[in-house]
Amino acid sequence: MKSSVKMARLDTKMSLEDAAKNLGISAGYLSQIENGLRQVSSKRAEQIAQLYKKEKEEIFLASRYALREVSDKNSTKRAGA
């Protein structure tokens, strides 16, 4: 079964090498992303989605990339607390 990231690349008729070159990363690293062996930052996920003309949420699950957010200590109240 192909990943949604790989399918998005294939839909653009872009080779792994060309996509990686456009992203400024190695083909091996992009292959690892496509095969679920690497997590990516939200920024990198957005770059990949833009290259493939997709929305980030179409090809990445939230668990596939790490969002780095600064939380306000006053707004981190737990539900039911």
CSV table of N, CA, C and O in Angstrom, one decimal:
chain,number,residue,atom,x,y,z
A,1,MET,N,0.8,-1.2,0.0
A,1,MET,CA,0.0,0.0,0.0
A,1,MET,C,0.9,1.2,0.0
A,1,MET,O,1.8,1.4,0.8
A,2,LYS,N,0.6,2.2,-0.9
A,2,LYS,CA,1.4,3.4,-1.0
A,2,LYS,C,0.9,4.4,0.0
A,2,LYS,O,-0.3,4.5,0.2
A,3,SER,N,1.8,5.2,0.5
A,3,SER,CA,1.4,6.3,1.4
A,3,SER,C,0.8,7.4,0.6
A,3,SER,O,1.0,7.6,-0.6
A,4,SER,N,0.0,8.2,1.3
A,4,SER,CA,-0.6,9.4,0.7
A,4,SER,C,0.4,10.4,0.2
A,4,SER,O,0.2,11.0,-0.8
A,5,VAL,N,1.5,10.4,0.9
A,5,VAL,CA,2.6,11.4,0.5
A,5,VAL,C,3.2,10.9,-0.9
A,5,VAL,O,3.4,11.7,-1.8
A,6,LYS,N,3.5,9.6,-1.0
A,6,LYS,CA,4.0,9.0,-2.2
A,6,LYS,C,3.0,9.1,-3.3
A,6,LYS,O,3.3,9.5,-4.5
A,7,MET,N,1.7,8.9,-3.0
A,7,MET,CA,0.7,9.0,-4.0
A,7,MET,C,0.6,10.4,-4.6
A,7,MET,O,0.4,10.6,-5.8
A,8,ALA,N,0.7,11.4,-3.7
A,8,ALA,CA,0.6,12.8,-4.1
A,8,ALA,C,1.8,13.1,-5.0
A,8,ALA,O,1.6,13.8,-6.0
A,9,ARG,N,3.0,12.6,-4.7
A,9,ARG,CA,4.1,12.8,-5.6
A,9,ARG,C,3.9,12.2,-6.9
A,9,ARG,O,4.1,12.8,-8.0
A,10,LEU,N,3.5,10.9,-6.9
A,10,LEU,CA,3.2,10.2,-8.2
A,10,LEU,C,2.1,10.9,-9.0
A,10,LEU,O,2.2,10.9,-10.2
A,11,ASP,N,1.1,11.5,-8.4
A,11,ASP,CA,0.1,12.2,-9.1
A,11,ASP,C,0.7,13.4,-9.8
A,11,ASP,O,0.1,13.8,-10.9
A,12,THR,N,1.8,14.0,-9.3
A,12,THR,CA,2.4,15.1,-10.0
A,12,THR,C,3.4,14.7,-11.1
A,12,THR,O,4.0,15.5,-11.7
A,13,LYS,N,3.5,13.4,-11.2
A,13,LYS,CA,4.5,12.8,-12.2
A,13,LYS,C,5.9,13.2,-11.9
A,13,LYS,O,6.7,13.3,-12.8
A,14,MET,N,6.2,13.4,-10.6
A,14,MET,CA,7.5,13.9,-10.2
A,14,MET,C,8.3,12.7,-9.7
A,14,MET,O,7.8,11.9,-8.9
A,15,SER,N,9.5,12.6,-10.1
A,15,SER,CA,10.4,11.5,-9.6
A,15,SER,C,10.8,11.8,-8.1
A,15,SER,O,10.7,13.0,-7.7
A,16,LEU,N,11.2,10.8,-7.4
A,16,LEU,CA,11.6,11.0,-6.0
A,16,LEU,C,12.8,12.0,-6.0
A,16,LEU,O,12.9,12.9,-5.2
A,17,GLU,N,13.7,11.8,-7.0
A,17,GLU,CA,14.9,12.7,-7.0
A,17,GLU,C,14.5,14.1,-7.3
A,17,GLU,O,15.1,15.0,-6.7
A,18,ASP,N,13.6,14.3,-8.3
A,18,ASP,CA,13.2,15.7,-8.6
A,18,ASP,C,12.5,16.4,-7.4
A,18,ASP,O,12.7,17.6,-7.1
A,19,ALA,N,11.6,15.6,-6.8
A,19,ALA,CA,10.9,16.2,-5.6
A,19,ALA,C,11.9,16.6,-4.5
A,19,ALA,O,11.8,17.6,-3.9
A,20,ALA,N,12.8,15.7,-4.2
A,20,ALA,CA,13.7,15.9,-3.2
A,20,ALA,C,14.6,17.1,-3.5
A,20,ALA,O,14.9,18.0,-2.6
A,21,LYS,N,15.0,17.2,-4.7
A,21,LYS,CA,15.8,18.4,-5.1
A,21,LYS,C,15.0,19.7,-4.9
A,21,LYS,O,15.6,20.7,-4.4
A,22,ASN,N,13.8,19.7,-5.3
A,22,ASN,CA,12.9,20.9,-5.1
A,22,ASN,C,12.7,21.2,-3.7
A,22,ASN,O,12.6,22.4,-3.3
A,23,LEU,N,12.8,20.2,-2.8
A,23,LEU,CA,12.6,20.4,-1.4
A,23,LEU,C,13.9,20.7,-0.7
A,23,LEU,O,13.9,21.1,0.5
A,24,GLY,N,15.0,20.5,-1.3
A,24,GLY,CA,16.3,20.8,-0.7
A,24,GLY,C,16.7,19.7,0.3
A,24,GLY,O,17.4,19.9,1.2
A,25,ILE,N,16.2,18.5,0.0
A,25,ILE,CA,16.6,17.3,0.9
A,25,ILE,C,17.0,16.2,0.0
A,25,ILE,O,16.9,16.2,-1.2
A,26,SER,N,17.6,15.2,0.6
A,26,SER,CA,18.1,14.0,-0.2
A,26,SER,C,16.9,13.1,-0.5
A,26,SER,O,15.8,13.1,0.1
A,27,ALA,N,17.0,12.4,-1.6
A,27,ALA,CA,16.0,11.5,-2.1
A,27,ALA,C,15.8,10.4,-1.0
A,27,ALA,O,14.7,9.9,-0.8
A,28,GLY,N,16.9,10.0,-0.3
A,28,GLY,CA,16.7,9.0,0.7
A,28,GLY,C,15.9,9.5,1.9
A,28,GLY,O,15.1,8.7,2.4
A,29,TYR,N,16.1,10.7,2.2
A,29,TYR,CA,15.3,11.3,3.3
A,29,TYR,C,13.8,11.4,2.9
A,29,TYR,O,12.9,11.0,3.7
A,30,LEU,N,13.5,11.8,1.7
A,30,LEU,CA,12.1,11.9,1.2
A,30,LEU,C,11.5,10.5,1.2
A,30,LEU,O,10.4,10.3,1.5
A,31,SER,N,12.3,9.5,0.7
A,31,SER,CA,11.8,8.1,0.7
A,31,SER,C,11.4,7.7,2.1
A,31,SER,O,10.4,7.0,2.3
A,32,GLN,N,12.2,8.0,3.1
A,32,GLN,CA,11.9,7.6,4.5
A,32,GLN,C,10.6,8.3,4.9
A,32,GLN,O,9.8,7.7,5.7
A,33,ILE,N,10.4,9.6,4.5
A,33,ILE,CA,9.2,10.3,4.9
A,33,ILE,C,8.0,9.5,4.2
A,33,ILE,O,7.0,9.2,4.9
A,34,GLU,N,8.1,9.2,3.0
A,34,GLU,CA,7.0,8.5,2.2
A,34,GLU,C,6.7,7.2,2.8
A,34,GLU,O,5.6,6.7,2.8
A,35,ASN,N,7.7,6.5,3.4
A,35,ASN,CA,7.5,5.1,3.9
A,35,ASN,C,7.2,5.1,5.4
A,35,ASN,O,7.2,4.1,6.0
A,36,GLY,N,7.0,6.3,6.0
A,36,GLY,CA,6.6,6.4,7.4
A,36,GLY,C,7.7,6.2,8.4
A,36,GLY,O,7.5,5.9,9.5
A,37,LEU,N,9.0,6.3,7.9
A,37,LEU,CA,10.1,6.0,8.7
A,37,LEU,C,10.7,7.3,9.4
A,37,LEU,O,11.5,7.2,10.3
A,38,ARG,N,10.2,8.4,8.9
A,38,ARG,CA,10.6,9.7,9.5
A,38,ARG,C,9.4,10.6,9.7
A,38,ARG,O,8.5,10.6,8.9
A,39,GLN,N,9.4,11.3,10.9
A,39,GLN,CA,8.4,12.3,11.1
A,39,GLN,C,9.0,13.6,10.6
A,39,GLN,O,10.2,13.8,10.6
A,40,VAL,N,8.1,14.5,10.2
A,40,VAL,CA,8.5,15.8,9.7
A,40,VAL,C,7.9,16.9,10.5
A,40,VAL,O,6.9,16.7,11.1
A,41,SER,N,8.5,18.1,10.5
A,41,SER,CA,8.0,19.2,11.1
A,41,SER,C,6.8,19.7,10.3
A,41,SER,O,6.6,19.4,9.2
A,42,SER,N,6.0,20.5,11.0
A,42,SER,CA,4.8,21.1,10.3
A,42,SER,C,5.3,21.9,9.1
A,42,SER,O,4.6,21.9,8.0
A,43,LYS,N,6.4,22.6,9.2
A,43,LYS,CA,6.9,23.4,8.1
A,43,LYS,C,7.3,22.6,6.9
A,43,LYS,O,7.0,22.9,5.8
A,44,ARG,N,8.0,21.5,7.2
A,44,ARG,CA,8.4,20.6,6.1
A,44,ARG,C,7.2,19.9,5.5
A,44,ARG,O,7.1,19.8,4.2
A,45,ALA,N,6.2,19.5,6.3
A,45,ALA,CA,5.0,19.0,5.8
A,45,ALA,C,4.3,20.0,4.8
A,45,ALA,O,3.8,19.6,3.8
A,46,GLU,N,4.3,21.2,5.2
A,46,GLU,CA,3.7,22.3,4.4
A,46,GLU,C,4.4,22.4,3.1
A,46,GLU,O,3.8,22.6,2.0
A,47,GLN,N,5.8,22.4,3.1
A,47,GLN,CA,6.6,22.5,1.9
A,47,GLN,C,6.3,21.4,0.9
A,47,GLN,O,6.1,21.6,-0.3
A,48,ILE,N,6.2,20.2,1.5
A,48,ILE,CA,5.9,19.0,0.6
A,48,ILE,C,4.5,19.1,0.0
A,48,ILE,O,4.3,18.9,-1.2
A,49,ALA,N,3.5,19.5,0.8
A,49,ALA,CA,2.2,19.7,0.4
A,49,ALA,C,2.1,20.7,-0.7
A,49,ALA,O,1.4,20.5,-1.8
A,50,GLN,N,2.7,21.8,-0.5
A,50,GLN,CA,2.7,22.9,-1.6
A,50,GLN,C,3.4,22.4,-2.9
A,50,GLN,O,2.8,22.7,-3.9
A,51,LEU,N,4.5,21.7,-2.8
A,51,LEU,CA,5.1,21.2,-4.0
A,51,LEU,C,4.2,20.3,-4.7
A,51,LEU,O,4.1,20.3,-6.0
A,52,TYR,N,3.4,19.5,-4.0
A,52,TYR,CA,2.5,18.5,-4.7
A,52,TYR,C,1.1,19.1,-4.9
A,52,TYR,O,0.2,18.4,-5.4
A,53,LYS,N,0.9,20.4,-4.6
A,53,LYS,CA,-0.3,21.1,-4.8
A,53,LYS,C,-1.5,20.4,-4.1
A,53,LYS,O,-2.6,20.2,-4.6
A,54,LYS,N,-1.2,20.1,-2.8
A,54,LYS,CA,-2.2,19.5,-1.9
A,54,LYS,C,-2.3,20.3,-0.7
A,54,LYS,O,-1.4,21.1,-0.3
A,55,GLU,N,-3.3,20.1,0.1
A,55,GLU,CA,-3.4,20.6,1.5
A,55,GLU,C,-2.6,19.7,2.4
A,55,GLU,O,-2.7,18.4,2.2
A,56,LYS,N,-1.9,20.2,3.3
A,56,LYS,CA,-1.1,19.4,4.2
A,56,LYS,C,-1.9,18.3,4.9
A,56,LYS,O,-1.5,17.1,4.9
A,57,GLU,N,-3.2,18.6,5.2
A,57,GLU,CA,-4.0,17.6,5.9
A,57,GLU,C,-4.5,16.5,5.0
A,57,GLU,O,-4.9,15.4,5.4
A,58,GLU,N,-4.4,16.7,3.6
A,58,GLU,CA,-4.7,15.7,2.7
A,58,GLU,C,-3.7,14.5,2.7
A,58,GLU,O,-4.0,13.4,2.3
A,59,ILE,N,-2.4,14.9,2.9
A,59,ILE,CA,-1.4,13.8,2.8
A,59,ILE,C,-0.7,13.5,4.1
A,59,ILE,O,0.1,12.5,4.1
A,60,PHE,N,-0.9,14.3,5.1
A,60,PHE,CA,-0.3,14.0,6.4
A,60,PHE,C,-1.3,13.9,7.5
A,60,PHE,O,-2.2,14.7,7.5
A,61,LEU,N,-1.2,12.9,8.4
A,61,LEU,CA,-2.0,12.9,9.6
A,61,LEU,C,-1.3,13.8,10.6
A,61,LEU,O,-0.1,13.9,10.6
A,62,ALA,N,-2.0,14.3,11.5
A,62,ALA,CA,-1.4,15.1,12.6
A,62,ALA,C,-0.3,14.4,13.3
A,62,ALA,O,0.7,15.0,13.7
A,63,SER,N,-0.4,13.1,13.4
A,63,SER,CA,0.6,12.3,14.1
A,63,SER,C,1.9,12.1,13.3
A,63,SER,O,2.9,11.7,13.8
A,64,ARG,N,1.9,12.5,12.0
A,64,ARG,CA,3.0,12.3,11.1
A,64,ARG,C,4.0,13.4,11.2
A,64,ARG,O,5.1,13.3,10.6
A,65,TYR,N,3.6,14.6,11.7
A,65,TYR,CA,4.6,15.7,11.8
A,65,TYR,C,4.4,16.3,13.2
A,65,TYR,O,3.4,16.2,13.8
A,66,ALA,N,5.4,16.9,13.7
A,66,ALA,CA,5.4,17.5,15.0
A,66,ALA,C,5.1,19.0,14.9
A,66,ALA,O,5.8,19.7,14.2
A,67,LEU,N,4.1,19.4,15.6
A,67,LEU,CA,3.7,20.8,15.7
A,67,LEU,C,4.4,21.4,16.9
A,67,LEU,O,4.4,20.8,18.0
A,68,ARG,N,5.1,22.4,16.6
A,68,ARG,CA,5.8,23.1,17.7
A,68,ARG,C,5.1,24.4,18.1
A,68,ARG,O,5.2,25.4,17.4
A,69,GLU,N,4.3,24.3,19.1
A,69,GLU,CA,3.5,25.4,19.5
A,69,GLU,C,3.9,25.9,20.9
A,69,GLU,O,4.2,25.0,21.7
A,70,VAL,N,3.9,27.2,21.1
A,70,VAL,CA,4.1,27.7,22.5
A,70,VAL,C,2.7,27.8,23.1
A,70,VAL,O,1.9,28.5,22.6
A,71,SER,N,2.6,27.2,24.2
A,71,SER,CA,1.3,27.2,24.9
A,71,SER,C,1.3,28.3,26.0
A,71,SER,O,2.3,28.5,26.7
A,72,ASP,N,0.2,28.9,26.2
A,72,ASP,CA,0.0,29.9,27.2
A,72,ASP,C,-0.3,29.1,28.5
A,72,ASP,O,-1.3,28.3,28.5
A,73,LYS,N,0.4,29.3,29.6
A,73,LYS,CA,0.2,28.5,30.8
A,73,LYS,C,-1.2,28.7,31.3
A,73,LYS,O,-1.8,27.8,31.9
A,74,ASN,N,-1.8,29.9,31.1
A,74,ASN,CA,-3.2,30.1,31.6
A,74,ASN,C,-4.2,29.5,30.8
A,74,ASN,O,-5.4,29.3,31.2
A,75,SER,N,-3.9,29.1,29.5
A,75,SER,CA,-4.9,28.5,28.7
A,75,SER,C,-4.8,27.0,28.6
A,75,SER,O,-5.4,26.4,27.7
A,76,THR,N,-4.0,26.3,29.4
A,76,THR,CA,-3.8,24.9,29.3
A,76,THR,C,-4.7,24.2,30.4
A,76,THR,O,-4.3,23.1,30.8
A,77,LYS,N,-5.8,24.8,30.7
A,77,LYS,CA,-6.7,24.2,31.6
A,77,LYS,C,-7.3,22.9,31.1
A,77,LYS,O,-7.7,22.8,29.9
A,78,ARG,N,-7.3,21.8,31.8
A,78,ARG,CA,-7.8,20.5,31.4
A,78,ARG,C,-9.3,20.5,31.5
A,78,ARG,O,-10.0,21.1,32.3
A,79,ALA,N,-9.9,19.8,30.6
A,79,ALA,CA,-11.4,19.6,30.5
A,79,ALA,C,-11.8,18.9,31.8
A,79,ALA,O,-11.2,17.9,32.2
A,80,GLY,N,-12.8,19.5,32.4
A,80,GLY,CA,-13.4,18.9,33.7
A,80,GLY,C,-12.6,19.3,34.9
A,80,GLY,O,-12.9,18.8,36.0
A,81,ALA,N,-11.6,20.1,34.8
A,81,ALA,CA,-10.8,20.5,35.9
A,81,ALA,C,-11.4,21.7,36.6
A,81,ALA,O,-12.1,22.5,36.0
